Coordinates of C-alpha atoms and ligand atoms in Angstrom, one line a residue:
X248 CA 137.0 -83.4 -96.3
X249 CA 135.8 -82.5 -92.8
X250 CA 132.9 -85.3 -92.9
X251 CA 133.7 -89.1 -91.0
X252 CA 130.4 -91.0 -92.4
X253 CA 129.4 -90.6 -96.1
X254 CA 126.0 -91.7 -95.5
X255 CA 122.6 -89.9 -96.0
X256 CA 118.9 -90.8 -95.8
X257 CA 116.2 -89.2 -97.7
X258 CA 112.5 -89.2 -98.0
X259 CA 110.7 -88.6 -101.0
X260 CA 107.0 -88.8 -102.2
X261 CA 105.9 -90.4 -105.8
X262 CA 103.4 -87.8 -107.3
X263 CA 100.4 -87.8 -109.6
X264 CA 100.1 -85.4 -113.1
X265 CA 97.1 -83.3 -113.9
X266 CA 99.5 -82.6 -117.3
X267 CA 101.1 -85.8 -118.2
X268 CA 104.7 -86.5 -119.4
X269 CA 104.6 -88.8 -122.0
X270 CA 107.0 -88.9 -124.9
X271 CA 111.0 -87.8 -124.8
X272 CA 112.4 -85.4 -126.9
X273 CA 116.2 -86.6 -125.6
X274 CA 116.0 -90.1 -124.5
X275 CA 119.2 -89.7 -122.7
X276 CA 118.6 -86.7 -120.7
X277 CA 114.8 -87.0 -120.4
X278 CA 113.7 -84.3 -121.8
X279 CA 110.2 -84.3 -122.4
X280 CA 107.9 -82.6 -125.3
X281 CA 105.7 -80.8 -123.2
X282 CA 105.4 -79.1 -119.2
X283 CA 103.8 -81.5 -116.8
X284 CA 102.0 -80.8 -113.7
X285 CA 101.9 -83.0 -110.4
X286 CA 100.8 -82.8 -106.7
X287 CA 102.9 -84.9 -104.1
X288 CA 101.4 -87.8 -102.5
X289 CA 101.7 -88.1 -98.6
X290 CA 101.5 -92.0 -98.4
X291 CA 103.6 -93.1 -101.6
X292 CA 107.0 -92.6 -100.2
X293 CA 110.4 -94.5 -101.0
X294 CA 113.3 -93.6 -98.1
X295 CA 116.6 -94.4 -99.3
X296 CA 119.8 -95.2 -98.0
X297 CA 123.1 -93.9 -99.9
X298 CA 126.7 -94.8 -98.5
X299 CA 129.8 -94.5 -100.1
X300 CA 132.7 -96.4 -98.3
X301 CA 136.1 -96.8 -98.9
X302 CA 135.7 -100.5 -97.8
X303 CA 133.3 -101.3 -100.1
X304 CA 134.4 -103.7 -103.0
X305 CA 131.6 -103.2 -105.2
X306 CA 128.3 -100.9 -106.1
X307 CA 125.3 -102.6 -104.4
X308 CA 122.1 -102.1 -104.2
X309 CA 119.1 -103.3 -103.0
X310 CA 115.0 -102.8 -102.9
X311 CA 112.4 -103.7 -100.8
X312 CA 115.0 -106.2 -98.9
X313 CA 116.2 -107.6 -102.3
X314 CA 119.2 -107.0 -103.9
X315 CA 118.5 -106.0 -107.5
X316 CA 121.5 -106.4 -110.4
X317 CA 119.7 -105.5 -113.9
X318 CA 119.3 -103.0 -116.0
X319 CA 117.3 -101.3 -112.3
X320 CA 120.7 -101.4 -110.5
X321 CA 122.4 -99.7 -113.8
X322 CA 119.9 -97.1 -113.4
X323 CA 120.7 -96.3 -109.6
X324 CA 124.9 -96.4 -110.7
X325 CA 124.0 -93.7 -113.7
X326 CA 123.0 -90.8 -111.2
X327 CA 125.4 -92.5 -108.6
X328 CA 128.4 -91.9 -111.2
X329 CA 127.5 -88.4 -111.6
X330 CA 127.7 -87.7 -108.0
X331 CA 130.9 -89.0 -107.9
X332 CA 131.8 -86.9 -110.9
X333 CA 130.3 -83.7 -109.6
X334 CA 131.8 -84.7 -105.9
X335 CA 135.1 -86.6 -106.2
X336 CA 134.1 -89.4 -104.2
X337 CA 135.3 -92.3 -105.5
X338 CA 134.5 -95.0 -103.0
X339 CA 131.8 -98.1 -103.3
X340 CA 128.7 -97.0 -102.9
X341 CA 125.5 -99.5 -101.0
X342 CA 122.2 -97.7 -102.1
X343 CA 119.2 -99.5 -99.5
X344 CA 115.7 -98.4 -101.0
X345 CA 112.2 -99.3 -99.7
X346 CA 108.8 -98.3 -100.5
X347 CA 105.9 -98.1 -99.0
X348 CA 103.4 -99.2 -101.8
X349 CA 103.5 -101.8 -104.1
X350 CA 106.7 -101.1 -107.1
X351 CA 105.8 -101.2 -110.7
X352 CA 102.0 -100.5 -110.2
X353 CA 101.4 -97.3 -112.0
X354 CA 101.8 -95.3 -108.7
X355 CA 104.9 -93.9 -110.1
X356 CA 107.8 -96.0 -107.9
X357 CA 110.4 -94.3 -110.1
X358 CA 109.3 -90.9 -109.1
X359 CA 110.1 -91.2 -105.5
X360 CA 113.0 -93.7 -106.4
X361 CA 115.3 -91.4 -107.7
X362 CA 114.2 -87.9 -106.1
X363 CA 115.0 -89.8 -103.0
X364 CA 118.6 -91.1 -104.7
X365 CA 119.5 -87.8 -106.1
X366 CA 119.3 -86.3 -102.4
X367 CA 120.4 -88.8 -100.5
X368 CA 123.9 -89.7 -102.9
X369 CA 124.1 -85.8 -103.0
X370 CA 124.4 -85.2 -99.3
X371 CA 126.4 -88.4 -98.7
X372 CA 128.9 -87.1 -101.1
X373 CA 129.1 -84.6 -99.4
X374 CA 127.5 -82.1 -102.1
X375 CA 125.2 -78.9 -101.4
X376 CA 122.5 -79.1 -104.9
X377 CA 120.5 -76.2 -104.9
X378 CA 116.4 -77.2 -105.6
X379 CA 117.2 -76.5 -109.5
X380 CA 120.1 -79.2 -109.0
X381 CA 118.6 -81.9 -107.4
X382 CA 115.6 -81.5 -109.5
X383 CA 117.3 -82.0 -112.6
X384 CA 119.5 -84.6 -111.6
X385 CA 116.4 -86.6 -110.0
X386 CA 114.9 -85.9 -113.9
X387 CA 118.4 -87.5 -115.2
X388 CA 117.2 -90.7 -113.4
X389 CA 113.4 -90.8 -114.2
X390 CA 111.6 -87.5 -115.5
X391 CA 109.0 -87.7 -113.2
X392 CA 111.5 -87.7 -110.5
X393 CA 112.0 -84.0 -111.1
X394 CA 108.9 -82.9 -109.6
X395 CA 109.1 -85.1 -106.5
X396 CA 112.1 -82.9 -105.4
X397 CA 110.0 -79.3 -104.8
X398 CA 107.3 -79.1 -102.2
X399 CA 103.3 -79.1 -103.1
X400 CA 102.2 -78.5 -106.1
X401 CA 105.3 -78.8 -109.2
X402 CA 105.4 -77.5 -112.8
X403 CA 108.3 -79.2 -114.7
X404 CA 109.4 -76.9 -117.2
X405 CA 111.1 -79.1 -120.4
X406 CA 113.7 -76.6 -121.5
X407 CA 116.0 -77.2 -124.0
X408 CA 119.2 -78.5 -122.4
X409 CA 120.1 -80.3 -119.7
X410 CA 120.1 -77.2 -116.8
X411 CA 116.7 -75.4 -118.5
X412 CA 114.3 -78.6 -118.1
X413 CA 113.6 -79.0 -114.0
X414 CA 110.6 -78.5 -111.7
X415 CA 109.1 -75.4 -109.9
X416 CA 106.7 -74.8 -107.5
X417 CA 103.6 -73.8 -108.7
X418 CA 101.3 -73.7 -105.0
X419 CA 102.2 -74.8 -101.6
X420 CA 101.6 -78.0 -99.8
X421 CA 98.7 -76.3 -97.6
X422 CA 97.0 -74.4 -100.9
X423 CA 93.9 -76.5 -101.3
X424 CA 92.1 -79.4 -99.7
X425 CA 92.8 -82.0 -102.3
X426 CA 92.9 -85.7 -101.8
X427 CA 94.2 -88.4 -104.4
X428 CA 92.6 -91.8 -103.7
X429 CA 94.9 -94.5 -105.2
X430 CA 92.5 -97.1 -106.2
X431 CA 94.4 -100.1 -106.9
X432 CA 93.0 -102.5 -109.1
X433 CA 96.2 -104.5 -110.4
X434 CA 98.9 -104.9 -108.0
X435 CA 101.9 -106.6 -109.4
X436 CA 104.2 -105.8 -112.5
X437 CA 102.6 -103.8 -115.2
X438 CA 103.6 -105.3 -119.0
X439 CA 104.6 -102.0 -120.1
X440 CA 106.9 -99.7 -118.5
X441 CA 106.4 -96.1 -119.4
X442 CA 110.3 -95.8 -120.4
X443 CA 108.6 -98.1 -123.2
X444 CA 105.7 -95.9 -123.3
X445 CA 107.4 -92.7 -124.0
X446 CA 109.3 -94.0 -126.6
X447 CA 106.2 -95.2 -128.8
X448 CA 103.9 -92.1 -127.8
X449 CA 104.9 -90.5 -131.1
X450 CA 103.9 -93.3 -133.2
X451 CA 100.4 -92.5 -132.4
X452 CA 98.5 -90.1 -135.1
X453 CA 97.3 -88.4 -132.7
X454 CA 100.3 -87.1 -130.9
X455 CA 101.0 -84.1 -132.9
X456 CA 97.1 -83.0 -132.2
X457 CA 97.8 -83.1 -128.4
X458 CA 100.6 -81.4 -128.5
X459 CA 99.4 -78.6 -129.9
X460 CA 96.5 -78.9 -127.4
X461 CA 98.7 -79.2 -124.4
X462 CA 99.5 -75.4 -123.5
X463 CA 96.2 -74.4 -123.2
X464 CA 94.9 -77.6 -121.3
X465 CA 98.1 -77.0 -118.9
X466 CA 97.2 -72.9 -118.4
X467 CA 93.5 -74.0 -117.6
X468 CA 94.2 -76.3 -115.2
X469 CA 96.9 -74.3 -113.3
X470 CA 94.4 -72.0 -113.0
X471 CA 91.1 -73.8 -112.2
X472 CA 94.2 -75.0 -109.5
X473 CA 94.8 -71.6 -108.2
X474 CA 91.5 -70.5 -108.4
X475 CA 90.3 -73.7 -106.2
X476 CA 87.4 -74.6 -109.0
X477 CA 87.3 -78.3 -108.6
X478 CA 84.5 -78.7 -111.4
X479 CA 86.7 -77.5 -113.8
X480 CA 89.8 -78.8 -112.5
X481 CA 88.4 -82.2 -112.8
X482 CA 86.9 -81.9 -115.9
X483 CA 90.8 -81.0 -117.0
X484 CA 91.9 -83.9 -115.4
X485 CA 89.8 -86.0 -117.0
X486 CA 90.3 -85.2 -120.5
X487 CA 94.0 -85.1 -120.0
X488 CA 94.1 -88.7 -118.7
X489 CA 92.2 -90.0 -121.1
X490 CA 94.1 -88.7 -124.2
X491 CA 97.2 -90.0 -122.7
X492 CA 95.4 -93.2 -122.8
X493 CA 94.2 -92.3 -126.2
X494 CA 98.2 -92.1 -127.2
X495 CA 98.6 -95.3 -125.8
X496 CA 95.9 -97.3 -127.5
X497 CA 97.2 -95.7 -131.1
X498 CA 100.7 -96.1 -130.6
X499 CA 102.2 -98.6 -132.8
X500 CA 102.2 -101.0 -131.1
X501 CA 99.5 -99.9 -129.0
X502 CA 99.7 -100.4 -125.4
X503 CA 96.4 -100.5 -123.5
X504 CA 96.6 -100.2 -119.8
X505 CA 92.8 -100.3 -118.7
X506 CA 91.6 -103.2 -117.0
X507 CA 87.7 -104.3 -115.9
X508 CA 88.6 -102.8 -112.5
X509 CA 89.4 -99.2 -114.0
X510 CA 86.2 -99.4 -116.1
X511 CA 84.4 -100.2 -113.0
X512 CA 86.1 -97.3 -111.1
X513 CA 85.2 -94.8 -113.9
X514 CA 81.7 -95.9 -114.2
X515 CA 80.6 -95.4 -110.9
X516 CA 82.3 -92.3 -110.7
X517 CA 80.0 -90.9 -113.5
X518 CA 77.1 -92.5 -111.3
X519 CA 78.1 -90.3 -108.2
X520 CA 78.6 -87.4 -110.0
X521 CA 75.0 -87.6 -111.4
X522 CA 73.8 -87.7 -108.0
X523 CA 76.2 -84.5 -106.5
X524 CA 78.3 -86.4 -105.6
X525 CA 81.8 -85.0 -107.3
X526 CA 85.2 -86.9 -107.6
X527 CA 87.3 -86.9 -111.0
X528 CA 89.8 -89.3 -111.9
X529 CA 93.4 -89.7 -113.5
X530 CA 95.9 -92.3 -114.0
X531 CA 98.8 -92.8 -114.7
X532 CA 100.8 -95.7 -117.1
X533 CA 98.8 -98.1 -115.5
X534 CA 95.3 -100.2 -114.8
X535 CA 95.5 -97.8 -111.4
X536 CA 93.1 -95.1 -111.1
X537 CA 93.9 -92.0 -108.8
X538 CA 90.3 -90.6 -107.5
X539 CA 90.4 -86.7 -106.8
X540 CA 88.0 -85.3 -104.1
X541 CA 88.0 -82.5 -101.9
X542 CA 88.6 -83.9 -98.3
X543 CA 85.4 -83.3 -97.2
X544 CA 84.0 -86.2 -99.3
X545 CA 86.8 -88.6 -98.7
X546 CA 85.7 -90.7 -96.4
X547 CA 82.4 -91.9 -97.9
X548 CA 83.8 -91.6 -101.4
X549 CA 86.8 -94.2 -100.1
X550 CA 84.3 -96.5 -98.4
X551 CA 82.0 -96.4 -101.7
X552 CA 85.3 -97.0 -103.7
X553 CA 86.4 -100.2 -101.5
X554 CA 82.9 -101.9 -102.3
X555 CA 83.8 -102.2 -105.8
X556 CA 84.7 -106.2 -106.1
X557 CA 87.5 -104.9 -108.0
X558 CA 89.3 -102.9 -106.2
X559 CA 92.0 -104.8 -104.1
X560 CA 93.1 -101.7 -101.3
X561 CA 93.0 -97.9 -101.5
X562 CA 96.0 -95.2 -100.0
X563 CA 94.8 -92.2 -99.5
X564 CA 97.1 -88.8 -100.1
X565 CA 97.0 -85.8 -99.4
X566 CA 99.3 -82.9 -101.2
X567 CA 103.1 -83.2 -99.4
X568 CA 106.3 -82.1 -99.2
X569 CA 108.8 -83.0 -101.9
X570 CA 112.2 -85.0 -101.5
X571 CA 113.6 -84.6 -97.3
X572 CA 116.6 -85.4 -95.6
X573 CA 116.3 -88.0 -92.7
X574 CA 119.2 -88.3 -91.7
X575 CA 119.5 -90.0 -88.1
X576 CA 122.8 -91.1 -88.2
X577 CA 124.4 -88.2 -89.7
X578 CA 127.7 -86.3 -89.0
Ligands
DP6_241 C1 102.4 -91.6 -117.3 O1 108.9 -90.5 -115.4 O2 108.2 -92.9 -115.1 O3 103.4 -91.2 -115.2 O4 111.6 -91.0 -117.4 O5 111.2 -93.2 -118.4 O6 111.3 -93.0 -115.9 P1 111.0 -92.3 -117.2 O7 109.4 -92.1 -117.2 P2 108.4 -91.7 -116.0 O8 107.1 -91.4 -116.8 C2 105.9 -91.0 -116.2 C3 104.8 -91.1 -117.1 C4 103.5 -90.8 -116.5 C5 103.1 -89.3 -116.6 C6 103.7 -88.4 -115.6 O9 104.0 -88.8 -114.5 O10 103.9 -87.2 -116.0

């Protein structure tokens, strides 16, 4: 091997779905029931550090400063063990991680998490993954992850197997001027993680129903996307988070994610709208909602946002680039 330092640093954005991925058909290899849609998020980003090192005694890694040695760090070994696999590194491995925004908030942490492991153990090992590759082994890590990898705008496609079920790029980071307001209304540990969530979403009545209205919902809204029709894309967005919701409440048991401060958000949303004012919302498995404007509204629509009592802080995103090598101290 012609490389001295197996170490590599990678950027990678969380990202928001305008077609949600809720419920796995494989639990193992995340393979959803439906396509989902996302846009990257400019200001939710996790960088991680991957090194493998012969003079490391044991796999450790850490998060936000602390090291972390549950079920989380099992997670980070599983796509770490298949780099070693695919590479023949054996060494130790130190995986450093830090976010940007608050973990386990509904702004999908695991997202960036592992489209930022699966480049950065990939390069450290030493390994050239194609977009396809990365993607899916980012998905093998958290399914979300898969879109994070390709830049803009991502469909995940769910395949059937293992190398069918990865993200594409469906429009360019510089396609349309888009902006995701985070509005954070819960900061903290949510009760349910959406692992959980996807696992009861087909315990709900209602699942079968959305899946049979999913492709259509997902054709219209790629195209009100394309097309650059915020009305309708909002209107899209809308519906589909709330029946995700929907899933949620009915699942057995039912999880419900909404707090006073999402209500709040939601309301006065409606109120704005009435007056011309237009901004849609999603969210994700979360009390978070994620505001939609076009940019020229953002900064009055941010400033009316942070007046809600609610509302503890705002990020606001534009559309970015997926998963990037940073890689200062490199080779
Ligand atoms: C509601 O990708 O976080 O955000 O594969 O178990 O890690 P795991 O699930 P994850 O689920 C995301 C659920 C969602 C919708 C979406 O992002 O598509």
């Amino acid at each position: 091997m012609k490389k001295t330092k197996f170490k590599a640093t990678a950027k990678s954005p969380a990202n928001i779905a305008f077609i949600k991925f809720w419920g796995k058909k494989n639990t193992k290899l995340n393979i959803p029931f439906n396509d989902s849609i996302s846009m990257n998020l400019t200001n939710c980003v996790t960088t991680t550090t991957v090194e493998f090192n012969p003079r490391f005694r044991s796999d450790r890694v850490f998060l936000d400063r602390k090291e972390v040695k549950d079920e989380k760090k099992m997670r980070v070994l599983k796509i770490i063990d298949l780099v070693r696999e695919k590479s023949n590194v054996v060494w130790g491995v130190k995986v450093v991680s830090k976010n940007n925004f608050p973990s386990d908030a509904g702004i999908a942490s695991s997202a960036s998490a592992f489209s930022a492991l699966a480049l950065a153990a990939s390069v450290a090992s030493g390994l050239n993954l194609s977009k396809k590759e990365l993607s899916i082994l980012a998905r093998l890590g958290s399914g979300s992850a898969s879109r994070s990898i390709v830049d803009g705008f991502a469909q995940w496609k769910k395949g059937t197997n293992n190398d069918t079920s990865y993200a594409v790029q469906i429009a360019p980071v510089i396609y349309w001027d888009l902006i995701d307001i985070v509005v954070v209304v819960e900061s903290g540990k949510k009760k349910n993680s959406s692992t959980e969530g996807h696992s009861l979403a087909p315990t709900s009545p209602f699942y079968k129903t959305r899946q049979k209205l999913l492709p259509k919902r997902l054709k219209e809204i790629k195209s009100a996307l394309l097309k650059k029709n915020f009305k309708k894309f909002g209107e899209l967005l809308e519906e589909e988070a709330i029946e995700l919701h929907m899933i949620a409440m009915t699942s057995k048991p039912p999880i419900f994610y909404w707090n006073k401060g999402t209500v709040e958000v939601i309301n006065k949303l409606h109120e704005w709208r009435e007056k011309g004012l237009l901004a849609y919302f999603t969210m994700d498995a979360g009390a978070n909602v994620h505001v939609f404007c076009l940019a020229k509204d953002t900064k009055k629509i941010n400033s009316r946002l942070k007046k809600i009592p609610e509302v503890l802080f705002t990020i606001i995103n534009e559309s970015s680039e997926g998963s990037q090598l940073f890689n200062k101290h490199l080779f």
